Amino acid sequence: MSEEPMVRTPFEPPTISVIIPIHNMETTIVRAIASVYGQSMAVSQIIVVDDGSTDQSAKAVLDYGSQIVLLTQPPLGVSAARNAGISQATGDYVAFLDADDEWHTDFIATICDLIRQDPDASIFATNYQYIEPDGSARDASVETALASGDIPTGVAYLRCLVEGIYPFYTSSICVRRSAFASVGLFDTKLTFCEDIDIWVRLAQRGRLLYSPLVRAVCHRDARDRSNDQRARQVQSIHYLEKMAHIESSWVGDPRSRAYLNSLVSRGVYAHYADMYRHYGYSGPVSDYLISYLSLWKRIKLVIKKLLAQTHP
């Protein structure tokens, strides 16, 4: 019996909701929204979530009229704001844009090209460009990091993280909305690496498509970077413990698990070394993370602890 020929239907542009969290971004939110309206392919929905702003951010959004969905909430953090946007999204796919960033004209068109290749993938991402505080532009320089073709893109993403390469970030990514059902939403307890946490969870459960074309712009001068070192230390442990939990229950490609194990191991040692550098002691080693330290690294930590105790 001859095989029935596959019936191909014309590609219908996907429905994409854009989620923009804001917190006191009145000077940049207009630029971000303008870049969405300036796309060569229109999006289906724009959701702006005001995370307790005290400036005129909300007014700047309202000036665009009712075509933008404006949600307001107390200052609960960017993860809670993104989650609120996801809960109200109607598109089959969700694209994220930070209020101080912007998209090139063909960002959505490039994302749609990726979706056309594999509509059931979980993550669709592009390369991006930094705008430094002095106004100079710098590409992320990862053109071939995920496009070599020798291993699946999801595996390559974890390899990049181990090598300290970040091929995409929140403003250069789009997610199939239904994929959140299997991995959950952004972790509201994390204020450090909350984006990497969810991208790794999504990469474990689904496929990742990537374009090396630069389609997003990250304005580094507007970033609100915390100077609370102790808070970052606490967040670092929570993040590493989450990555360790994902690694221990990994169900995907074993190469990905190996890269994730390496990522956690390096992160654990860097964390405790950083603790010692700042405070003269490493602090208690998390029981959940101790297995990621090699015997030699554990010995060095013990020596440092002893030195700290004898030389306060």
PDB file of C-alpha atoms in Angstrom:
ATOM      1  CA  MET A   1       0.000   0.000   0.000  1.00  0.00           C
ATOM      2  CA  SER A   2       1.456   3.360  -0.994  1.00  0.00           C
ATOM      3  CA  GLU A   3       1.936   6.011   1.674  1.00  0.00           C
ATOM      4  CA  GLU A   4      -0.526   8.881   1.599  1.00  0.00           C
ATOM      5  CA  PRO A   5       1.172  12.150   0.698  1.00  0.00           C
ATOM      6  CA  MET A   6       1.442  14.636   3.574  1.00  0.00           C
ATOM      7  CA  VAL A   7      -1.052  17.460   3.271  1.00  0.00           C
ATOM      8  CA  ARG A   8       0.696  20.746   3.991  1.00  0.00           C
ATOM      9  CA  THR A   9      -1.318  23.727   5.101  1.00  0.00           C
ATOM     10  CA  PRO A  10      -0.136  27.332   4.697  1.00  0.00           C
ATOM     11  CA  PHE A  11       1.690  28.695   7.735  1.00  0.00           C
ATOM     12  CA  GLU A  12      -0.551  30.942   9.774  1.00  0.00           C
ATOM     13  CA  PRO A  13       1.269  33.620  11.756  1.00  0.00           C
ATOM     14  CA  PRO A  14       1.179  32.642  15.441  1.00  0.00           C
ATOM     15  CA  THR A  15      -0.567  34.690  18.074  1.00  0.00           C
ATOM     16  CA  ILE A  16       2.055  36.313  20.315  1.00  0.00           C
ATOM     17  CA  SER A  17       1.462  38.175  23.554  1.00  0.00           C
ATOM     18  CA  VAL A  18       4.180  40.574  24.710  1.00  0.00           C
ATOM     19  CA  ILE A  19       4.760  41.003  28.455  1.00  0.00           C
ATOM     20  CA  ILE A  20       6.583  44.099  29.730  1.00  0.00           C
ATOM     21  CA  PRO A  21       7.130  44.475  33.500  1.00  0.00           C
ATOM     22  CA  ILE A  22       7.821  47.995  34.738  1.00  0.00           C
ATOM     23  CA  HIS A  23       8.990  49.495  38.000  1.00  0.00           C
ATOM     24  CA  ASN A  24       9.782  53.209  37.851  1.00  0.00           C
ATOM     25  CA  MET A  25      10.748  53.150  34.183  1.00  0.00           C
ATOM     26  CA  GLU A  26       8.983  56.268  32.943  1.00  0.00           C
ATOM     27  CA  THR A  27      12.065  57.345  30.975  1.00  0.00           C
ATOM     28  CA  THR A  28      12.403  54.122  28.980  1.00  0.00           C
ATOM     29  CA  ILE A  29       8.993  52.420  28.772  1.00  0.00           C
ATOM     30  CA  VAL A  30       7.942  54.542  25.782  1.00  0.00           C
ATOM     31  CA  ARG A  31      11.011  53.386  23.851  1.00  0.00           C
ATOM     32  CA  ALA A  32      10.241  49.747  24.661  1.00  0.00           C
ATOM     33  CA  ILE A  33       6.597  50.000  23.598  1.00  0.00           C
ATOM     34  CA  ALA A  34       7.526  51.929  20.446  1.00  0.00           C
ATOM     35  CA  SER A  35       9.834  49.074  19.436  1.00  0.00           C
ATOM     36  CA  VAL A  36       6.913  46.642  19.741  1.00  0.00           C
ATOM     37  CA  TYR A  37       4.663  48.809  17.581  1.00  0.00           C
ATOM     38  CA  GLY A  38       7.503  49.208  15.110  1.00  0.00           C
ATOM     39  CA  GLN A  39       7.710  45.487  14.333  1.00  0.00           C
ATOM     40  CA  SER A  40       7.461  44.350  10.720  1.00  0.00           C
ATOM     41  CA  MET A  41       4.989  41.711  11.947  1.00  0.00           C
ATOM     42  CA  ALA A  42       2.341  42.748  14.445  1.00  0.00           C
ATOM     43  CA  VAL A  43       1.862  41.042  17.792  1.00  0.00           C
ATOM     44  CA  SER A  44      -1.538  39.959  19.093  1.00  0.00           C
ATOM     45  CA  GLN A  45      -1.434  41.504  22.557  1.00  0.00           C
ATOM     46  CA  ILE A  46       0.704  43.850  24.650  1.00  0.00           C
ATOM     47  CA  ILE A  47       0.549  43.474  28.428  1.00  0.00           C
ATOM     48  CA  VAL A  48       2.365  45.912  30.705  1.00  0.00           C
ATOM     49  CA  VAL A  49       2.552  44.992  34.388  1.00  0.00           C
ATOM     50  CA  ASP A  50       3.232  47.910  36.720  1.00  0.00           C
ATOM     51  CA  ASP A  51       5.087  46.478  39.714  1.00  0.00           C
ATOM     52  CA  GLY A  52       4.349  49.210  42.243  1.00  0.00           C
ATOM     53  CA  SER A  53       5.852  52.159  40.362  1.00  0.00           C
ATOM     54  CA  THR A  54       5.915  55.507  42.148  1.00  0.00           C
ATOM     55  CA  ASP A  55       6.780  57.595  39.076  1.00  0.00           C
ATOM     56  CA  GLN A  56       4.768  58.286  35.902  1.00  0.00           C
ATOM     57  CA  SER A  57       5.351  54.879  34.282  1.00  0.00           C
ATOM     58  CA  ALA A  58       1.659  53.935  34.310  1.00  0.00           C
ATOM     59  CA  LYS A  59       0.646  57.277  32.803  1.00  0.00           C
ATOM     60  CA  ALA A  60       3.160  56.825  29.983  1.00  0.00           C
ATOM     61  CA  VAL A  61       1.530  53.477  29.198  1.00  0.00           C
ATOM     62  CA  LEU A  62      -2.023  54.827  29.420  1.00  0.00           C
ATOM     63  CA  ASP A  63      -1.124  57.545  26.928  1.00  0.00           C
ATOM     64  CA  TYR A  64      -0.991  54.787  24.298  1.00  0.00           C
ATOM     65  CA  GLY A  65      -4.693  54.127  24.803  1.00  0.00           C
ATOM     66  CA  SER A  66      -6.729  51.013  25.488  1.00  0.00           C
ATOM     67  CA  GLN A  67      -4.857  48.808  22.992  1.00  0.00           C
ATOM     68  CA  ILE A  68      -2.373  48.006  25.765  1.00  0.00           C
ATOM     69  CA  VAL A  69      -3.467  45.872  28.719  1.00  0.00           C
ATOM     70  CA  LEU A  70      -2.156  47.556  31.867  1.00  0.00           C
ATOM     71  CA  LEU A  71      -2.032  45.473  35.040  1.00  0.00           C
ATOM     72  CA  THR A  72      -1.058  46.941  38.394  1.00  0.00           C
ATOM     73  CA  GLN A  73       0.231  45.229  41.510  1.00  0.00           C
ATOM     74  CA  PRO A  74       2.181  46.057  44.678  1.00  0.00           C
ATOM     75  CA  PRO A  75       5.994  45.900  44.325  1.00  0.00           C
ATOM     76  CA  LEU A  76       6.319  42.098  44.326  1.00  0.00           C
ATOM     77  CA  GLY A  77       9.280  41.852  41.984  1.00  0.00           C
ATOM     78  CA  VAL A  78       9.888  41.278  38.292  1.00  0.00           C
ATOM     79  CA  SER A  79       9.149  37.543  38.441  1.00  0.00           C
ATOM     80  CA  ALA A  80       5.731  38.122  39.996  1.00  0.00           C
ATOM     81  CA  ALA A  81       5.062  40.790  37.352  1.00  0.00           C
ATOM     82  CA  ARG A  82       5.967  38.438  34.505  1.00  0.00           C
ATOM     83  CA  ASN A  83       3.822  35.701  36.032  1.00  0.00           C
ATOM     84  CA  ALA A  84       0.879  38.099  36.256  1.00  0.00           C
ATOM     85  CA  GLY A  85       1.331  38.885  32.578  1.00  0.00           C
ATOM     86  CA  ILE A  86       1.485  35.207  31.633  1.00  0.00           C
ATOM     87  CA  SER A  87      -1.777  34.585  33.507  1.00  0.00           C
ATOM     88  CA  GLN A  88      -3.520  37.210  31.353  1.00  0.00           C
ATOM     89  CA  ALA A  89      -1.886  36.320  28.044  1.00  0.00           C
ATOM     90  CA  THR A  90      -4.141  35.111  25.239  1.00  0.00           C
ATOM     91  CA  GLY A  91      -1.490  34.378  22.609  1.00  0.00           C
ATOM     92  CA  ASP A  92      -0.231  30.875  21.920  1.00  0.00           C
ATOM     93  CA  TYR A  93       3.277  32.242  22.479  1.00  0.00           C
ATOM     94  CA  VAL A  94       4.630  34.749  24.988  1.00  0.00           C
ATOM     95  CA  ALA A  95       7.503  37.145  24.283  1.00  0.00           C
ATOM     96  CA  PHE A  96       9.187  39.072  27.073  1.00  0.00           C
ATOM     97  CA  LEU A  97      10.597  42.583  26.897  1.00  0.00           C
ATOM     98  CA  ASP A  98      12.092  44.509  29.796  1.00  0.00           C
ATOM     99  CA  ALA A  99      10.974  48.119  30.065  1.00  0.00           C
ATOM    100  CA  ASP A 100      14.513  49.440  29.576  1.00  0.00           C
ATOM    101  CA  ASP A 101      15.257  47.325  26.487  1.00  0.00           C
ATOM    102  CA  GLU A 102      13.994  47.339  22.916  1.00  0.00           C
ATOM    103  CA  TRP A 103      13.603  45.130  19.836  1.00  0.00           C
ATOM    104  CA  HIS A 104      14.958  45.493  16.343  1.00  0.00           C
ATOM    105  CA  THR A 105      12.234  45.829  13.706  1.00  0.00           C
ATOM    106  CA  ASP A 106      12.370  42.157  12.705  1.00  0.00           C
ATOM    107  CA  PHE A 107      12.457  40.532  16.127  1.00  0.00           C
ATOM    108  CA  ILE A 108       8.924  39.121  15.896  1.00  0.00           C
ATOM    109  CA  ALA A 109       9.441  38.143  12.237  1.00  0.00           C
ATOM    110  CA  THR A 110      12.565  36.195  13.216  1.00  0.00           C
ATOM    111  CA  ILE A 111      10.717  34.508  16.078  1.00  0.00           C
ATOM    112  CA  CYS A 112       7.919  33.562  13.677  1.00  0.00           C
ATOM    113  CA  ASP A 113      10.482  32.013  11.318  1.00  0.00           C
ATOM    114  CA  LEU A 114      11.678  29.835  14.202  1.00  0.00           C
ATOM    115  CA  ILE A 115       8.122  28.899  15.154  1.00  0.00           C
ATOM    116  CA  ARG A 116       7.449  27.923  11.559  1.00  0.00           C
ATOM    117  CA  GLN A 117      10.320  25.423  11.773  1.00  0.00           C
ATOM    118  CA  ASP A 118       9.041  23.736  14.945  1.00  0.00           C
ATOM    119  CA  PRO A 119       5.789  25.115  16.425  1.00  0.00           C
ATOM    120  CA  ASP A 120       5.875  22.632  19.320  1.00  0.00           C
ATOM    121  CA  ALA A 121       9.294  23.695  20.636  1.00  0.00           C
ATOM    122  CA  SER A 122       9.328  25.390  24.035  1.00  0.00           C
ATOM    123  CA  ILE A 123      11.801  28.236  23.549  1.00  0.00           C
ATOM    124  CA  PHE A 124      12.491  30.503  20.580  1.00  0.00           C
ATOM    125  CA  ALA A 125      15.336  32.982  20.995  1.00  0.00           C
ATOM    126  CA  THR A 126      17.625  35.352  19.116  1.00  0.00           C
ATOM    127  CA  ASN A 127      21.029  36.855  19.668  1.00  0.00           C
ATOM    128  CA  TYR A 128      21.174  40.341  21.181  1.00  0.00           C
ATOM    129  CA  GLN A 129      23.249  43.488  21.462  1.00  0.00           C
ATOM    130  CA  TYR A 130      24.501  45.439  24.461  1.00  0.00           C
ATOM    131  CA  ILE A 131      24.371  49.222  24.585  1.00  0.00           C
ATOM    132  CA  GLU A 132      26.996  50.244  27.106  1.00  0.00           C
ATOM    133  CA  PRO A 133      26.677  53.265  29.449  1.00  0.00           C
ATOM    134  CA  ASP A 134      28.924  55.287  27.126  1.00  0.00           C
ATOM    135  CA  GLY A 135      26.562  54.603  24.206  1.00  0.00           C
ATOM    136  CA  SER A 136      28.811  52.125  22.419  1.00  0.00           C
ATOM    137  CA  ALA A 137      27.213  48.987  20.969  1.00  0.00           C
ATOM    138  CA  ARG A 138      28.518  45.463  21.443  1.00  0.00           C
ATOM    139  CA  ASP A 139      27.007  42.237  20.145  1.00  0.00           C
ATOM    140  CA  ALA A 140      26.815  39.345  22.570  1.00  0.00           C
ATOM    141  CA  SER A 141      29.336  37.577  20.261  1.00  0.00           C
ATOM    142  CA  VAL A 142      27.753  34.148  20.444  1.00  0.00           C
ATOM    143  CA  GLU A 143      26.926  33.790  16.749  1.00  0.00           C
ATOM    144  CA  THR A 144      28.029  30.160  16.602  1.00  0.00           C
ATOM    145  CA  ALA A 145      27.478  29.138  20.208  1.00  0.00           C
ATOM    146  CA  LEU A 146      24.083  27.576  19.538  1.00  0.00           C
ATOM    147  CA  ALA A 147      24.172  27.257  15.781  1.00  0.00           C
ATOM    148  CA  SER A 148      26.917  24.692  15.227  1.00  0.00           C
ATOM    149  CA  GLY A 149      24.431  21.910  14.507  1.00  0.00           C
ATOM    150  CA  ASP A 150      26.611  19.188  16.028  1.00  0.00           C
ATOM    151  CA  ILE A 151      24.426  18.762  19.122  1.00  0.00           C
ATOM    152  CA  PRO A 152      20.803  19.684  19.943  1.00  0.00           C
ATOM    153  CA  THR A 153      20.346  23.343  20.754  1.00  0.00           C
ATOM    154  CA  GLY A 154      19.076  22.641  24.268  1.00  0.00           C
ATOM    155  CA  VAL A 155      22.267  20.745  25.065  1.00  0.00           C
ATOM    156  CA  ALA A 156      24.362  23.507  23.502  1.00  0.00           C
ATOM    157  CA  TYR A 157      22.610  26.091  25.711  1.00  0.00           C
ATOM    158  CA  LEU A 158      23.750  24.327  28.882  1.00  0.00           C
ATOM    159  CA  ARG A 159      27.236  23.992  27.433  1.00  0.00           C
ATOM    160  CA  CYS A 160      27.225  27.755  26.884  1.00  0.00           C
ATOM    161  CA  LEU A 161      26.260  28.391  30.515  1.00  0.00           C
ATOM    162  CA  VAL A 162      29.167  26.245  31.722  1.00  0.00           C
ATOM    163  CA  GLU A 163      31.490  28.311  29.519  1.00  0.00           C
ATOM    164  CA  GLY A 164      30.076  31.580  30.846  1.00  0.00           C
ATOM    165  CA  ILE A 165      28.267  32.403  27.600  1.00  0.00           C
ATOM    166  CA  TYR A 166      24.709  33.743  27.691  1.00  0.00           C
ATOM    167  CA  PRO A 167      23.356  33.400  24.141  1.00  0.00           C
ATOM    168  CA  PHE A 168      20.010  34.949  24.949  1.00  0.00           C
ATOM    169  CA  TYR A 169      18.300  36.767  27.781  1.00  0.00           C
ATOM    170  CA  THR A 170      14.770  37.702  28.768  1.00  0.00           C
ATOM    171  CA  SER A 171      14.234  40.406  26.146  1.00  0.00           C
ATOM    172  CA  SER A 172      15.349  38.156  23.290  1.00  0.00           C
ATOM    173  CA  ILE A 173      13.152  35.145  24.023  1.00  0.00           C
ATOM    174  CA  CYS A 174       9.675  33.837  23.250  1.00  0.00           C
ATOM    175  CA  VAL A 175       8.048  30.826  24.940  1.00  0.00           C
ATOM    176  CA  ARG A 176       5.192  28.574  23.866  1.00  0.00           C
ATOM    177  CA  ARG A 177       2.616  29.494  26.508  1.00  0.00           C
ATOM    178  CA  SER A 178       1.419  25.941  27.113  1.00  0.00           C
ATOM    179  CA  ALA A 179       4.997  24.914  28.010  1.00  0.00           C
ATOM    180  CA  PHE A 180       4.683  26.686  31.360  1.00  0.00           C
ATOM    181  CA  ALA A 181       2.119  24.088  32.430  1.00  0.00           C
ATOM    182  CA  SER A 182       4.814  21.407  32.731  1.00  0.00           C
ATOM    183  CA  VAL A 183       7.596  23.473  34.351  1.00  0.00           C
ATOM    184  CA  GLY A 184       5.829  26.198  36.304  1.00  0.00           C
ATOM    185  CA  LEU A 185       6.321  29.951  36.138  1.00  0.00           C
ATOM    186  CA  PHE A 186       9.116  32.299  37.214  1.00  0.00           C
ATOM    187  CA  ASP A 187      10.338  31.629  40.747  1.00  0.00           C
ATOM    188  CA  THR A 188       9.250  34.646  42.790  1.00  0.00           C
ATOM    189  CA  LYS A 189      11.710  33.724  45.552  1.00  0.00           C
ATOM    190  CA  LEU A 190      14.627  34.338  43.196  1.00  0.00           C
ATOM    191  CA  THR A 191      15.912  37.821  42.437  1.00  0.00           C
ATOM    192  CA  PHE A 192      19.158  36.402  41.046  1.00  0.00           C
ATOM    193  CA  CYS A 193      19.311  34.222  37.905  1.00  0.00           C
ATOM    194  CA  GLU A 194      15.537  33.830  37.901  1.00  0.00           C
ATOM    195  CA  ASP A 195      15.617  33.879  34.111  1.00  0.00           C
ATOM    196  CA  ILE A 196      18.265  31.157  33.756  1.00  0.00           C
ATOM    197  CA  ASP A 197      16.309  29.037  36.228  1.00  0.00           C
ATOM    198  CA  ILE A 198      13.208  28.946  34.062  1.00  0.00           C
ATOM    199  CA  TRP A 199      15.088  28.624  30.746  1.00  0.00           C
ATOM    200  CA  VAL A 200      16.861  25.531  32.099  1.00  0.00           C
ATOM    201  CA  ARG A 201      13.551  24.059  33.261  1.00  0.00           C
ATOM    202  CA  LEU A 202      12.025  24.680  29.847  1.00  0.00           C
ATOM    203  CA  ALA A 203      15.087  23.308  28.041  1.00  0.00           C
ATOM    204  CA  GLN A 204      14.777  20.087  30.033  1.00  0.00           C
ATOM    205  CA  ARG A 205      11.189  19.468  28.965  1.00  0.00           C
ATOM    206  CA  GLY A 206      11.181  20.804  25.419  1.00  0.00           C
ATOM    207  CA  ARG A 207      13.169  21.857  22.388  1.00  0.00           C
ATOM    208  CA  LEU A 208      14.935  25.171  21.942  1.00  0.00           C
ATOM    209  CA  LEU A 209      15.310  27.041  18.647  1.00  0.00           C
ATOM    210  CA  TYR A 210      17.810  29.860  18.260  1.00  0.00           C
ATOM    211  CA  SER A 211      18.694  32.470  15.670  1.00  0.00           C
ATOM    212  CA  PRO A 212      22.197  34.019  15.730  1.00  0.00           C
ATOM    213  CA  LEU A 213      20.727  37.193  14.218  1.00  0.00           C
ATOM    214  CA  VAL A 214      20.857  40.169  16.572  1.00  0.00           C
ATOM    215  CA  ARG A 215      17.237  41.149  17.130  1.00  0.00           C
ATOM    216  CA  ALA A 216      17.134  42.618  20.664  1.00  0.00           C
ATOM    217  CA  VAL A 217      18.943  45.435  22.434  1.00  0.00           C
ATOM    218  CA  CYS A 218      19.942  45.381  26.096  1.00  0.00           C
ATOM    219  CA  HIS A 219      20.602  48.830  27.573  1.00  0.00           C
ATOM    220  CA  ARG A 220      23.077  48.138  30.348  1.00  0.00           C
ATOM    221  CA  ASP A 221      23.058  51.697  31.690  1.00  0.00           C
ATOM    222  CA  ALA A 222      19.502  51.283  32.945  1.00  0.00           C
ATOM    223  CA  ARG A 223      20.028  48.036  34.852  1.00  0.00           C
ATOM    224  CA  ASP A 224      19.189  48.081  38.556  1.00  0.00           C
ATOM    225  CA  ARG A 225      21.973  45.986  40.010  1.00  0.00           C
ATOM    226  CA  SER A 226      21.759  45.155  43.689  1.00  0.00           C
ATOM    227  CA  ASN A 227      24.729  46.072  45.849  1.00  0.00           C
ATOM    228  CA  ASP A 228      23.429  43.952  48.736  1.00  0.00           C
ATOM    229  CA  GLN A 229      26.178  41.333  48.758  1.00  0.00           C
ATOM    230  CA  ARG A 230      24.634  39.235  51.526  1.00  0.00           C
ATOM    231  CA  ALA A 231      21.283  39.119  49.746  1.00  0.00           C
ATOM    232  CA  ARG A 232      23.038  37.896  46.601  1.00  0.00           C
ATOM    233  CA  GLN A 233      24.768  35.202  48.627  1.00  0.00           C
ATOM    234  CA  VAL A 234      21.428  33.894  49.878  1.00  0.00           C
ATOM    235  CA  GLN A 235      19.934  34.061  46.406  1.00  0.00           C
ATOM    236  CA  SER A 236      22.947  32.269  44.952  1.00  0.00           C
ATOM    237  CA  ILE A 237      22.429  29.300  47.292  1.00  0.00           C
ATOM    238  CA  HIS A 238      18.728  29.085  46.444  1.00  0.00           C
ATOM    239  CA  TYR A 239      19.502  29.213  42.731  1.00  0.00           C
ATOM    240  CA  LEU A 240      22.226  26.561  42.972  1.00  0.00           C
ATOM    241  CA  GLU A 241      19.997  24.285  45.035  1.00  0.00           C
ATOM    242  CA  LYS A 242      17.304  24.571  42.386  1.00  0.00           C
ATOM    243  CA  MET A 243      19.774  23.733  39.634  1.00  0.00           C
ATOM    244  CA  ALA A 244      21.001  20.771  41.698  1.00  0.00           C
ATOM    245  CA  HIS A 245      17.442  19.521  42.112  1.00  0.00           C
ATOM    246  CA  ILE A 246      16.839  19.781  38.349  1.00  0.00           C
ATOM    247  CA  GLU A 247      20.103  17.952  37.645  1.00  0.00           C
ATOM    248  CA  SER A 248      19.289  15.124  40.074  1.00  0.00           C
ATOM    249  CA  SER A 249      15.939  14.473  38.385  1.00  0.00           C
ATOM    250  CA  TRP A 250      17.017  15.186  34.794  1.00  0.00           C
ATOM    251  CA  VAL A 251      14.924  13.353  32.198  1.00  0.00           C
ATOM    252  CA  GLY A 252      16.385  14.762  28.994  1.00  0.00           C
ATOM    253  CA  ASP A 253      19.592  14.286  27.041  1.00  0.00           C
ATOM    254  CA  PRO A 254      22.323  12.906  29.373  1.00  0.00           C
ATOM    255  CA  ARG A 255      24.806  15.370  27.888  1.00  0.00           C
ATOM    256  CA  SER A 256      22.652  18.189  29.221  1.00  0.00           C
ATOM    257  CA  ARG A 257      22.725  16.633  32.673  1.00  0.00           C
ATOM    258  CA  ALA A 258      26.518  16.423  32.539  1.00  0.00           C
ATOM    259  CA  TYR A 259      26.791  20.106  31.606  1.00  0.00           C
ATOM    260  CA  LEU A 260      24.321  21.053  34.334  1.00  0.00           C
ATOM    261  CA  ASN A 261      26.322  19.062  36.885  1.00  0.00           C
ATOM    262  CA  SER A 262      29.431  20.989  35.846  1.00  0.00           C
ATOM    263  CA  LEU A 263      27.536  24.287  36.033  1.00  0.00           C
ATOM    264  CA  VAL A 264      26.384  23.590  39.588  1.00  0.00           C
ATOM    265  CA  SER A 265      29.792  22.307  40.700  1.00  0.00           C
ATOM    266  CA  ARG A 266      31.544  25.443  39.445  1.00  0.00           C
ATOM    267  CA  GLY A 267      28.850  27.644  40.911  1.00  0.00           C
ATOM    268  CA  VAL A 268      29.056  25.996  44.329  1.00  0.00           C
ATOM    269  CA  TYR A 269      32.815  26.405  44.595  1.00  0.00           C
ATOM    270  CA  ALA A 270      32.673  29.984  43.286  1.00  0.00           C
ATOM    271  CA  HIS A 271      29.973  30.825  45.824  1.00  0.00           C
ATOM    272  CA  TYR A 272      31.872  29.563  48.846  1.00  0.00           C
ATOM    273  CA  ALA A 273      35.132  31.042  47.620  1.00  0.00           C
ATOM    274  CA  ASP A 274      33.306  34.365  47.256  1.00  0.00           C
ATOM    275  CA  MET A 275      31.959  34.040  50.800  1.00  0.00           C
ATOM    276  CA  TYR A 276      35.485  33.535  52.116  1.00  0.00           C
ATOM    277  CA  ARG A 277      36.833  36.437  50.069  1.00  0.00           C
ATOM    278  CA  HIS A 278      34.237  38.861  51.409  1.00  0.00           C
ATOM    279  CA  TYR A 279      33.798  37.673  54.991  1.00  0.00           C
ATOM    280  CA  GLY A 280      36.860  35.577  55.831  1.00  0.00           C
ATOM    281  CA  TYR A 281      34.826  32.398  56.256  1.00  0.00           C
ATOM    282  CA  SER A 282      32.908  30.172  53.889  1.00  0.00           C
ATOM    283  CA  GLY A 283      29.838  29.726  56.050  1.00  0.00           C
ATOM    284  CA  PRO A 284      27.868  26.475  56.360  1.00  0.00           C
ATOM    285  CA  VAL A 285      27.910  24.305  53.253  1.00  0.00           C
ATOM    286  CA  SER A 286      24.411  23.353  52.117  1.00  0.00           C
ATOM    287  CA  ASP A 287      23.812  19.626  52.604  1.00  0.00           C
ATOM    288  CA  TYR A 288      22.123  19.566  49.234  1.00  0.00           C
ATOM    289  CA  LEU A 289      25.177  21.019  47.509  1.00  0.00           C
ATOM    290  CA  ILE A 290      28.045  19.313  49.348  1.00  0.00           C
ATOM    291  CA  SER A 291      28.109  16.414  46.874  1.00  0.00           C
ATOM    292  CA  TYR A 292      29.039  18.845  44.078  1.00  0.00           C
ATOM    293  CA  LEU A 293      32.309  19.728  45.761  1.00  0.00           C
ATOM    294  CA  SER A 294      35.253  17.504  44.928  1.00  0.00           C
ATOM    295  CA  LEU A 295      37.245  16.013  47.809  1.00  0.00           C
ATOM    296  CA  TRP A 296      40.068  18.504  47.258  1.00  0.00           C
ATOM    297  CA  LYS A 297      37.682  21.431  47.196  1.00  0.00           C
ATOM    298  CA  ARG A 298      36.084  20.206  50.408  1.00  0.00           C
ATOM    299  CA  ILE A 299      39.505  19.942  52.044  1.00  0.00           C
ATOM    300  CA  LYS A 300      40.334  23.514  51.011  1.00  0.00           C
ATOM    301  CA  LEU A 301      37.066  24.725  52.513  1.00  0.00           C
ATOM    302  CA  VAL A 302      37.847  22.937  55.783  1.00  0.00           C
ATOM    303  CA  ILE A 303      41.318  24.511  55.845  1.00  0.00           C
ATOM    304  CA  LYS A 304      39.854  27.952  55.240  1.00  0.00           C
ATOM    305  CA  LYS A 305      37.350  27.411  58.035  1.00  0.00           C
ATOM    306  CA  LEU A 306      40.105  26.355  60.423  1.00  0.00           C
ATOM    307  CA  LEU A 307      42.207  29.365  59.474  1.00  0.00           C
ATOM    308  CA  ALA A 308      39.231  31.671  59.987  1.00  0.00           C
ATOM    309  CA  GLN A 309      38.618  30.160  63.433  1.00  0.00           C
ATOM    310  CA  THR A 310      42.219  30.462  64.586  1.00  0.00           C
ATOM    311  CA  HIS A 311      42.721  33.924  63.068  1.00  0.00           C
ATOM    312  CA  PRO A 312      39.459  35.829  63.609  1.00  0.00           C
TER     313      PRO A 312
END
